[in-house]
């Protein structure tokens, strides 16, 4: 039948009474609908009437024609409804735009209907995070907080597009709040026919089930998992994973191959949970399902199970898993348990790890004293049972309560049957969970692989005037960052005269730098800092400087950072005894760093008592320390105390410290922090609004939440405070550091803002999010900002460039050499501002962090959030207000190494293979130091008249000789007068000149040989693949090229960097171990009693009389000396005499 040019005649058949004519018309219109739909649209009522007539034989055909007409009219909701009513006539196999659009609409509707169902209890936020926060305290507003529903997640309220689980488009998305009523006129509302008609929903589910079945047959399990997660259908997710396992087994029986690997599918689900799902409650529910499915597998992936347990904060399940692996008695199972323990330490808090250690079984000998301690410890934890963290754990443990108790009973019954091997394994696991083993290995790697370029550090010192406090602090910070964790403090020993110029807070910062340099030196840290710590004053002795005492406590906390040991109690004792504000300031910072995330209520109360003294000097540090102790707990009581006092005090420094402390308490709480964020952002105090932005950044750090990003961008362009706008732009880096490539595009326009604070925030956001990536887009934005007219913008650009370029060489990024020269040029430029020089000095320390063996990472080797790294970066950004906080950046330094351990937790000597060119990931070359030649003797200026007189005299002498006919065969006198020989008149230096000429000749020969050597080196570099010793530097981009060809040692999991457990395939053979060089005894220096002793000790150290001690010991005499400007009162008379003299001068003038 030829194609119709008009549908008028066929459409008229629809009004005929005979059903045969109506069916004929529908069939013709269905075939020609694409070209004739405009004419059919006028008679769409007749088509719908045929569909609604129960006696009409081809109702499904009428529904299909109506669906296509509405599709062409772009009324997709109605089109989908009639397509569902078409039943089998709607062919899913037919490929076309109509079918694809309707299928997509069906999926969206399915997700909307499933999402509108009432959520389970597990899916709701924890109870302590949804209670009404006291938002009205001395004028604090809570308008936004009252508008936010306590059950509606902050990340789901009004999310923009481009986010799975948060798509919002008026044509495709539906609002669960209004779809039940069926308001079709409202944008995004679900039609009433779907919301009310169960038949349509039944047809919709049938279409979706058919789609799922086709995906199963085609092996497209990931598509089903994605739809199930979006629709919150855990039953579909379970079915997809189980179906994948069944198909895998069936495929193995058929051809011995694998259709899909179950482990890869589980990893995909975990990746969705942590990187895509933005609601914390849904994530926990999904992780519980994955954990249940993993445990049902015959040979489960223990590392995936451990990741789920760590995410869920299930300490009991973690201890059960470790006990299960150890009691297998298999060496490989024990190695897996050790590896899980290392991963748990990297990804968990001290409070969580302590609970796991306490739950591990002990030997029978130690069991009797341990049993009475356990109930007492539980009783102590029950005392603060109303605490919010414990309530959260109870919520998470509801579903696993019964099996946990049975497993605990099983452990108690089997404690007596522990074998010596199991007992040793549990003790090793406790050591690993305490962090001691990881810290020791990292310290050993940084110590033996230190590649600090001292020439750069010396140039910084020579270029910056040490008498200026900001420059002295800059050199100190650069030294600390370059030697972070290496224990190499030789620079302080070699520059005691320079170090002696430090006064007041510069001395505080210099003493604290020792903690950065010796971070992780657990065995000797206390001995090194003992002379600096506060001591009881003895009669007849001069007290040491309060600044060095406070810096010593701060340094002690940095050495034992995030490692709860005796140092925490030691710092706490000194803090409670201290009466001087400077010592309390350093003690508070040390307490916060060492007791990070312990949730210790007693330490919190000690800090709060000092806070209530209302001292501006120590109040800021105490506020930060309170947040560090309660890091991530969401403790409502602490938040109430802090926000109340923030409104009561008049000191801005205290308010600023409390604002940051509240942000730290809400670390990684996500929607649980929404009410606090809304309340702080509506506060009239700009410092509290500043804290609200910090709270938002830390609560959603690494989530990529679009709602959080939108809120930050809104504040960045609307707030009246420059400080708030600056931190709003800067916080984008914390939200998006897992997607660094998105940040340059987002801040591109902000980097060109008229407001310098916004430009500075854009620069720092790039540095935070793109740290260690060498991202070209970020560098292109930062390079113009180096020449910004505002000094602090140039400072931020330089710091960000160094953070991005850390551990980059010419092969990885050709711009690194130019950037290094730019940093050095900024320091030596006399016309450069002090702020820019300060930033460039810090940048040179950051770019060579940890002896060029550390990277700046806000996530761990396994992809989790690096808690200490994020906290360190957040506090570091406050150097804008207080320079000593710059040391916190060292918490973000992560050693980049692969450290292999055998089953005895010893470091074997073996090699692994890197399938790259050696130069690709090599260390950057050290700076070539130009040897400054001795100043050449300037030739004596000869006047023209003198030269003419000499020439006349020589001419006259020659004439006299010719006249006398006296010819000398050896004309020595004229030879001495020649210009070329005048350079050889200096008698003492011919040997040196001969040596220089010889060196020049050798240099010319070397230059001639250089091309040949360059070709050889190039050929060698082109060889792909080389071997690396154990405990070698391996950059994050290099890990994918690492393999273990050594037949003896094989890793228990895919290498991710850090500590890797190895299985020894030939344990009977003797093994070669690596010598640990970092374990050496250090003789601590005794603090001199008097000022004369300090001076004499410093002089003796400068003469080299005590060369056996380290820089920390030799610097004691300089740093602990009391500054002269605060010792006596004699110098106070000088201003009086001066004033008296001016008065006399004024009277004489009158």
mmCIF file of N, CA and C in Angstrom, residues 500-571:
data_model
loop_
_atom_site.group_PDB
_atom_site.id
_atom_site.type_symbol
_atom_site.label_atom_id
_atom_site.label_comp_id
_atom_site.label_asym_id
_atom_site.label_seq_id
_atom_site.Cartn_x
_atom_site.Cartn_y
_atom_site.Cartn_z
ATOM 1 N N UNK A 500 69.445 30.945 66.931
ATOM 2 C CA UNK A 500 69.408 31.795 68.109
ATOM 3 C C UNK A 500 68.682 33.107 67.902
ATOM 4 N N UNK A 501 68.404 33.459 66.669
ATOM 5 C CA UNK A 501 67.679 34.699 66.403
ATOM 6 C C UNK A 501 66.172 34.542 66.563
ATOM 7 N N UNK A 502 65.732 33.348 66.840
ATOM 8 C CA UNK A 502 64.306 33.117 67.047
ATOM 9 C C UNK A 502 63.893 33.642 68.415
ATOM 10 N N UNK A 503 62.832 34.404 68.448
ATOM 11 C CA UNK A 503 62.314 34.945 69.701
ATOM 12 C C UNK A 503 60.808 34.724 69.731
ATOM 13 N N UNK A 504 60.309 34.584 70.947
ATOM 14 C CA UNK A 504 58.874 34.488 71.183
ATOM 15 C C UNK A 504 58.237 33.376 70.345
ATOM 16 N N UNK A 505 57.250 33.712 69.530
ATOM 17 C CA UNK A 505 56.520 32.676 68.805
ATOM 18 C C UNK A 505 57.349 32.040 67.710
ATOM 19 N N UNK A 506 58.374 32.707 67.223
ATOM 20 C CA UNK A 506 59.293 32.043 66.288
ATOM 21 C C UNK A 506 60.018 30.897 66.978
ATOM 22 N N UNK A 507 60.360 31.097 68.239
ATOM 23 C CA UNK A 507 60.979 30.017 69.020
ATOM 24 C C UNK A 507 59.980 28.891 69.248
ATOM 25 N N UNK A 508 58.731 29.235 69.488
ATOM 26 C CA UNK A 508 57.676 28.237 69.641
ATOM 27 C C UNK A 508 57.561 27.385 68.376
ATOM 28 N N UNK A 509 57.546 28.040 67.236
ATOM 29 C CA UNK A 509 57.409 27.322 65.971
ATOM 30 C C UNK A 509 58.639 26.472 65.686
ATOM 31 N N UNK A 510 59.830 26.998 66.001
ATOM 32 C CA UNK A 510 61.060 26.246 65.748
ATOM 33 C C UNK A 510 61.114 24.991 66.614
ATOM 34 N N UNK A 511 60.707 25.103 67.870
ATOM 35 C CA UNK A 511 60.692 23.920 68.733
ATOM 36 C C UNK A 511 59.666 22.904 68.247
ATOM 37 N N UNK A 512 58.502 23.374 67.830
ATOM 38 C CA UNK A 512 57.486 22.447 67.321
ATOM 39 C C UNK A 512 57.930 21.775 66.032
ATOM 40 N N UNK A 513 58.832 22.442 65.273
ATOM 41 C CA UNK A 513 59.324 21.828 64.028
ATOM 42 C C UNK A 513 60.056 20.528 64.300
ATOM 43 N N UNK A 514 60.637 20.396 65.494
ATOM 44 C CA UNK A 514 61.297 19.134 65.833
ATOM 45 C C UNK A 514 60.288 17.988 65.857
ATOM 46 N N UNK A 515 59.059 18.274 66.239
ATOM 47 C CA UNK A 515 58.033 17.236 66.209
ATOM 48 C C UNK A 515 57.689 16.796 64.809
ATOM 49 N N UNK A 516 57.710 17.724 63.847
ATOM 50 C CA UNK A 516 57.460 17.352 62.453
ATOM 51 C C UNK A 516 58.608 16.519 61.919
ATOM 52 N N UNK A 517 59.831 16.921 62.224
ATOM 53 C CA UNK A 517 61.004 16.202 61.721
ATOM 54 C C UNK A 517 61.069 14.800 62.302
ATOM 55 N N UNK A 518 60.757 14.659 63.582
ATOM 56 C CA UNK A 518 60.861 13.350 64.250
ATOM 57 C C UNK A 518 59.498 12.673 64.371
ATOM 58 N N UNK A 519 58.549 13.024 63.534
ATOM 59 C CA UNK A 519 57.240 12.397 63.627
ATOM 60 C C UNK A 519 57.340 10.893 63.406
ATOM 61 N N UNK A 520 56.739 10.153 64.319
ATOM 62 C CA UNK A 520 56.799 8.704 64.246
ATOM 63 C C UNK A 520 57.979 8.093 64.956
ATOM 64 N N UNK A 521 58.857 8.904 65.517
ATOM 65 C CA UNK A 521 60.005 8.384 66.254
ATOM 66 C C UNK A 521 59.540 8.011 67.654
ATOM 67 N N UNK A 522 58.792 6.919 67.737
ATOM 68 C CA UNK A 522 58.118 6.560 68.983
ATOM 69 C C UNK A 522 59.082 6.186 70.086
ATOM 70 N N UNK A 523 60.181 5.538 69.740
ATOM 71 C CA UNK A 523 61.099 5.069 70.763
ATOM 72 C C UNK A 523 61.949 6.166 71.373
ATOM 73 N N UNK A 524 62.211 7.218 70.633
ATOM 74 C CA UNK A 524 63.145 8.237 71.108
ATOM 75 C C UNK A 524 62.539 9.630 71.159
ATOM 76 N N UNK A 525 61.284 9.754 70.831
ATOM 77 C CA UNK A 525 60.677 11.070 70.791
ATOM 78 C C UNK A 525 60.682 11.770 72.134
ATOM 79 N N UNK A 526 60.349 11.022 73.192
ATOM 80 C CA UNK A 526 60.319 11.647 74.505
ATOM 81 C C UNK A 526 61.712 12.060 74.948
ATOM 82 N N UNK A 527 62.712 11.230 74.666
ATOM 83 C CA UNK A 527 64.077 11.583 75.051
ATOM 84 C C UNK A 527 64.561 12.828 74.322
ATOM 85 N N UNK A 528 64.212 12.927 73.051
ATOM 86 C CA UNK A 528 64.656 14.079 72.278
ATOM 87 C C UNK A 528 64.072 15.373 72.812
ATOM 88 N N UNK A 529 62.822 15.334 73.214
ATOM 89 C CA UNK A 529 62.136 16.559 73.624
ATOM 90 C C UNK A 529 62.138 16.772 75.126
ATOM 91 N N UNK A 530 62.733 15.883 75.869
ATOM 92 C CA UNK A 530 62.727 16.028 77.322
ATOM 93 C C UNK A 530 63.323 17.351 77.798
ATOM 94 N N UNK A 531 64.419 17.835 77.220
ATOM 95 C CA UNK A 531 64.953 19.128 77.684
ATOM 96 C C UNK A 531 64.025 20.306 77.403
ATOM 97 N N UNK A 532 63.122 20.145 76.447
ATOM 98 C CA UNK A 532 62.244 21.255 76.086
ATOM 99 C C UNK A 532 60.960 21.292 76.907
ATOM 100 N N UNK A 533 60.605 20.163 77.516
ATOM 101 C CA UNK A 533 59.330 20.084 78.211
ATOM 102 C C UNK A 533 59.376 20.873 79.514
ATOM 103 N N UNK A 534 58.216 21.317 80.001
ATOM 104 C CA UNK A 534 58.190 22.094 81.256
ATOM 105 C C UNK A 534 58.706 21.269 82.425
ATOM 106 N N UNK A 535 59.420 21.938 83.317
ATOM 107 C CA UNK A 535 59.979 21.296 84.511
ATOM 108 C C UNK A 535 59.673 22.155 85.720
ATOM 109 N N UNK A 536 59.695 21.509 86.858
ATOM 110 C CA UNK A 536 59.511 22.250 88.104
ATOM 111 C C UNK A 536 60.716 23.142 88.337
ATOM 112 N N UNK A 537 60.466 24.390 88.655
ATOM 113 C CA UNK A 537 61.564 25.340 88.813
ATOM 114 C C UNK A 537 62.309 25.070 90.106
ATOM 115 N N UNK A 538 63.636 25.041 89.994
ATOM 116 C CA UNK A 538 64.515 24.810 91.138
ATOM 117 C C UNK A 538 65.128 26.132 91.543
ATOM 118 N N UNK A 539 65.261 26.329 92.832
ATOM 119 C CA UNK A 539 65.822 27.584 93.318
ATOM 120 C C UNK A 539 67.244 27.744 92.822
ATOM 121 N N UNK A 540 67.578 28.931 92.376
ATOM 122 C CA UNK A 540 68.915 29.229 91.881
ATOM 123 C C UNK A 540 69.095 28.966 90.410
ATOM 124 N N UNK A 541 68.073 28.484 89.744
ATOM 125 C CA UNK A 541 68.167 28.223 88.306
ATOM 126 C C UNK A 541 67.180 29.114 87.580
ATOM 127 N N UNK A 542 67.545 29.462 86.390
ATOM 128 C CA UNK A 542 66.668 30.278 85.562
ATOM 129 C C UNK A 542 65.701 29.376 84.795
ATOM 130 N N UNK A 543 64.462 29.721 84.742
ATOM 131 C CA UNK A 543 63.517 28.890 83.990
ATOM 132 C C UNK A 543 63.783 28.995 82.497
ATOM 133 N N UNK A 544 63.446 27.927 81.810
ATOM 134 C CA UNK A 544 63.576 27.953 80.353
ATOM 135 C C UNK A 544 62.443 28.762 79.752
ATOM 136 N N UNK A 545 62.566 29.045 78.483
ATOM 137 C CA UNK A 545 61.591 29.893 77.813
ATOM 138 C C UNK A 545 60.232 29.206 77.771
ATOM 139 N N UNK A 546 59.188 29.970 78.073
ATOM 140 C CA UNK A 546 57.835 29.416 77.996
ATOM 141 C C UNK A 546 57.469 29.057 76.572
ATOM 142 N N UNK A 547 58.051 29.751 75.608
ATOM 143 C CA UNK A 547 57.749 29.454 74.201
ATOM 144 C C UNK A 547 58.338 28.117 73.786
ATOM 145 N N UNK A 548 59.536 27.812 74.271
ATOM 146 C CA UNK A 548 60.103 26.501 73.953
ATOM 147 C C UNK A 548 59.371 25.393 74.686
ATOM 148 N N UNK A 549 58.871 25.674 75.898
ATOM 149 C CA UNK A 549 58.089 24.662 76.618
ATOM 150 C C UNK A 549 56.780 24.361 75.884
ATOM 151 N N UNK A 550 56.069 25.429 75.489
ATOM 152 C CA UNK A 550 54.840 25.203 74.731
ATOM 153 C C UNK A 550 55.106 24.527 73.402
ATOM 154 N N UNK A 551 56.179 24.949 72.711
ATOM 155 C CA UNK A 551 56.530 24.294 71.452
ATOM 156 C C UNK A 551 56.939 22.854 71.654
ATOM 157 N N UNK A 552 57.562 22.563 72.803
ATOM 158 C CA UNK A 552 57.934 21.178 73.082
ATOM 159 C C UNK A 552 56.725 20.275 73.253
ATOM 160 N N UNK A 553 55.696 20.766 73.945
ATOM 161 C CA UNK A 553 54.468 19.973 74.084
ATOM 162 C C UNK A 553 53.775 19.796 72.741
ATOM 163 N N UNK A 554 53.773 20.837 71.948
ATOM 164 C CA UNK A 554 53.207 20.751 70.596
ATOM 165 C C UNK A 554 53.982 19.739 69.769
ATOM 166 N N UNK A 555 55.319 19.768 69.863
ATOM 167 C CA UNK A 555 56.159 18.825 69.114
ATOM 168 C C UNK A 555 55.931 17.394 69.576
ATOM 169 N N UNK A 556 55.753 17.205 70.879
ATOM 170 C CA UNK A 556 55.519 15.854 71.386
ATOM 171 C C UNK A 556 54.213 15.299 70.831
ATOM 172 N N UNK A 557 53.200 16.149 70.727
ATOM 173 C CA UNK A 557 51.952 15.696 70.126
ATOM 174 C C UNK A 557 52.105 15.356 68.661
ATOM 175 N N UNK A 558 52.920 16.114 67.933
ATOM 176 C CA UNK A 558 53.138 15.822 66.512
ATOM 177 C C UNK A 558 53.898 14.518 66.321
ATOM 178 N N UNK A 559 54.834 14.216 67.210
ATOM 179 C CA UNK A 559 55.576 12.955 67.096
ATOM 180 C C UNK A 559 54.635 11.767 67.275
ATOM 181 N N UNK A 560 53.737 11.867 68.235
ATOM 182 C CA UNK A 560 52.813 10.764 68.525
ATOM 183 C C UNK A 560 51.422 11.069 67.968
ATOM 184 N N UNK A 561 51.365 11.731 66.818
ATOM 185 C CA UNK A 561 50.089 12.136 66.230
ATOM 186 C C UNK A 561 49.213 10.926 65.926
ATOM 187 N N UNK A 562 47.947 11.015 66.331
ATOM 188 C CA UNK A 562 46.962 9.955 66.070
ATOM 189 C C UNK A 562 47.452 8.602 66.565
ATOM 190 N N UNK A 563 48.158 8.627 67.704
ATOM 191 C CA UNK A 563 48.712 7.393 68.259
ATOM 192 C C UNK A 563 48.603 7.505 69.775
ATOM 193 N N UNK A 564 47.576 6.899 70.321
ATOM 194 C CA UNK A 564 47.290 7.030 71.748
ATOM 195 C C UNK A 564 48.272 6.189 72.553
ATOM 196 N N UNK A 565 49.245 6.833 73.180
ATOM 197 C CA UNK A 565 50.249 6.151 73.981
ATOM 198 C C UNK A 565 50.452 6.925 75.272
ATOM 199 N N UNK A 566 51.555 6.614 75.942
ATOM 200 C CA UNK A 566 51.889 7.318 77.176
ATOM 201 C C UNK A 566 52.063 8.808 76.941
ATOM 202 N N UNK A 567 52.414 9.190 75.711
ATOM 203 C CA UNK A 567 52.646 10.608 75.427
ATOM 204 C C UNK A 567 51.381 11.420 75.672
ATOM 205 N N UNK A 568 50.220 10.837 75.436
ATOM 206 C CA UNK A 568 48.968 11.566 75.645
ATOM 207 C C UNK A 568 48.804 11.908 77.122
ATOM 208 N N UNK A 569 49.085 10.950 77.998
ATOM 209 C CA UNK A 569 49.000 11.227 79.434
ATOM 210 C C UNK A 569 50.062 12.213 79.871
ATOM 211 N N UNK A 570 51.258 12.117 79.282
ATOM 212 C CA UNK A 570 52.333 13.043 79.643
ATOM 213 C C UNK A 570 51.965 14.479 79.268
ATOM 214 N N UNK A 571 51.477 14.652 78.057
ATOM 215 C CA UNK A 571 51.080 16.000 77.635
ATOM 216 C C UNK A 571 49.925 16.505 78.488
#
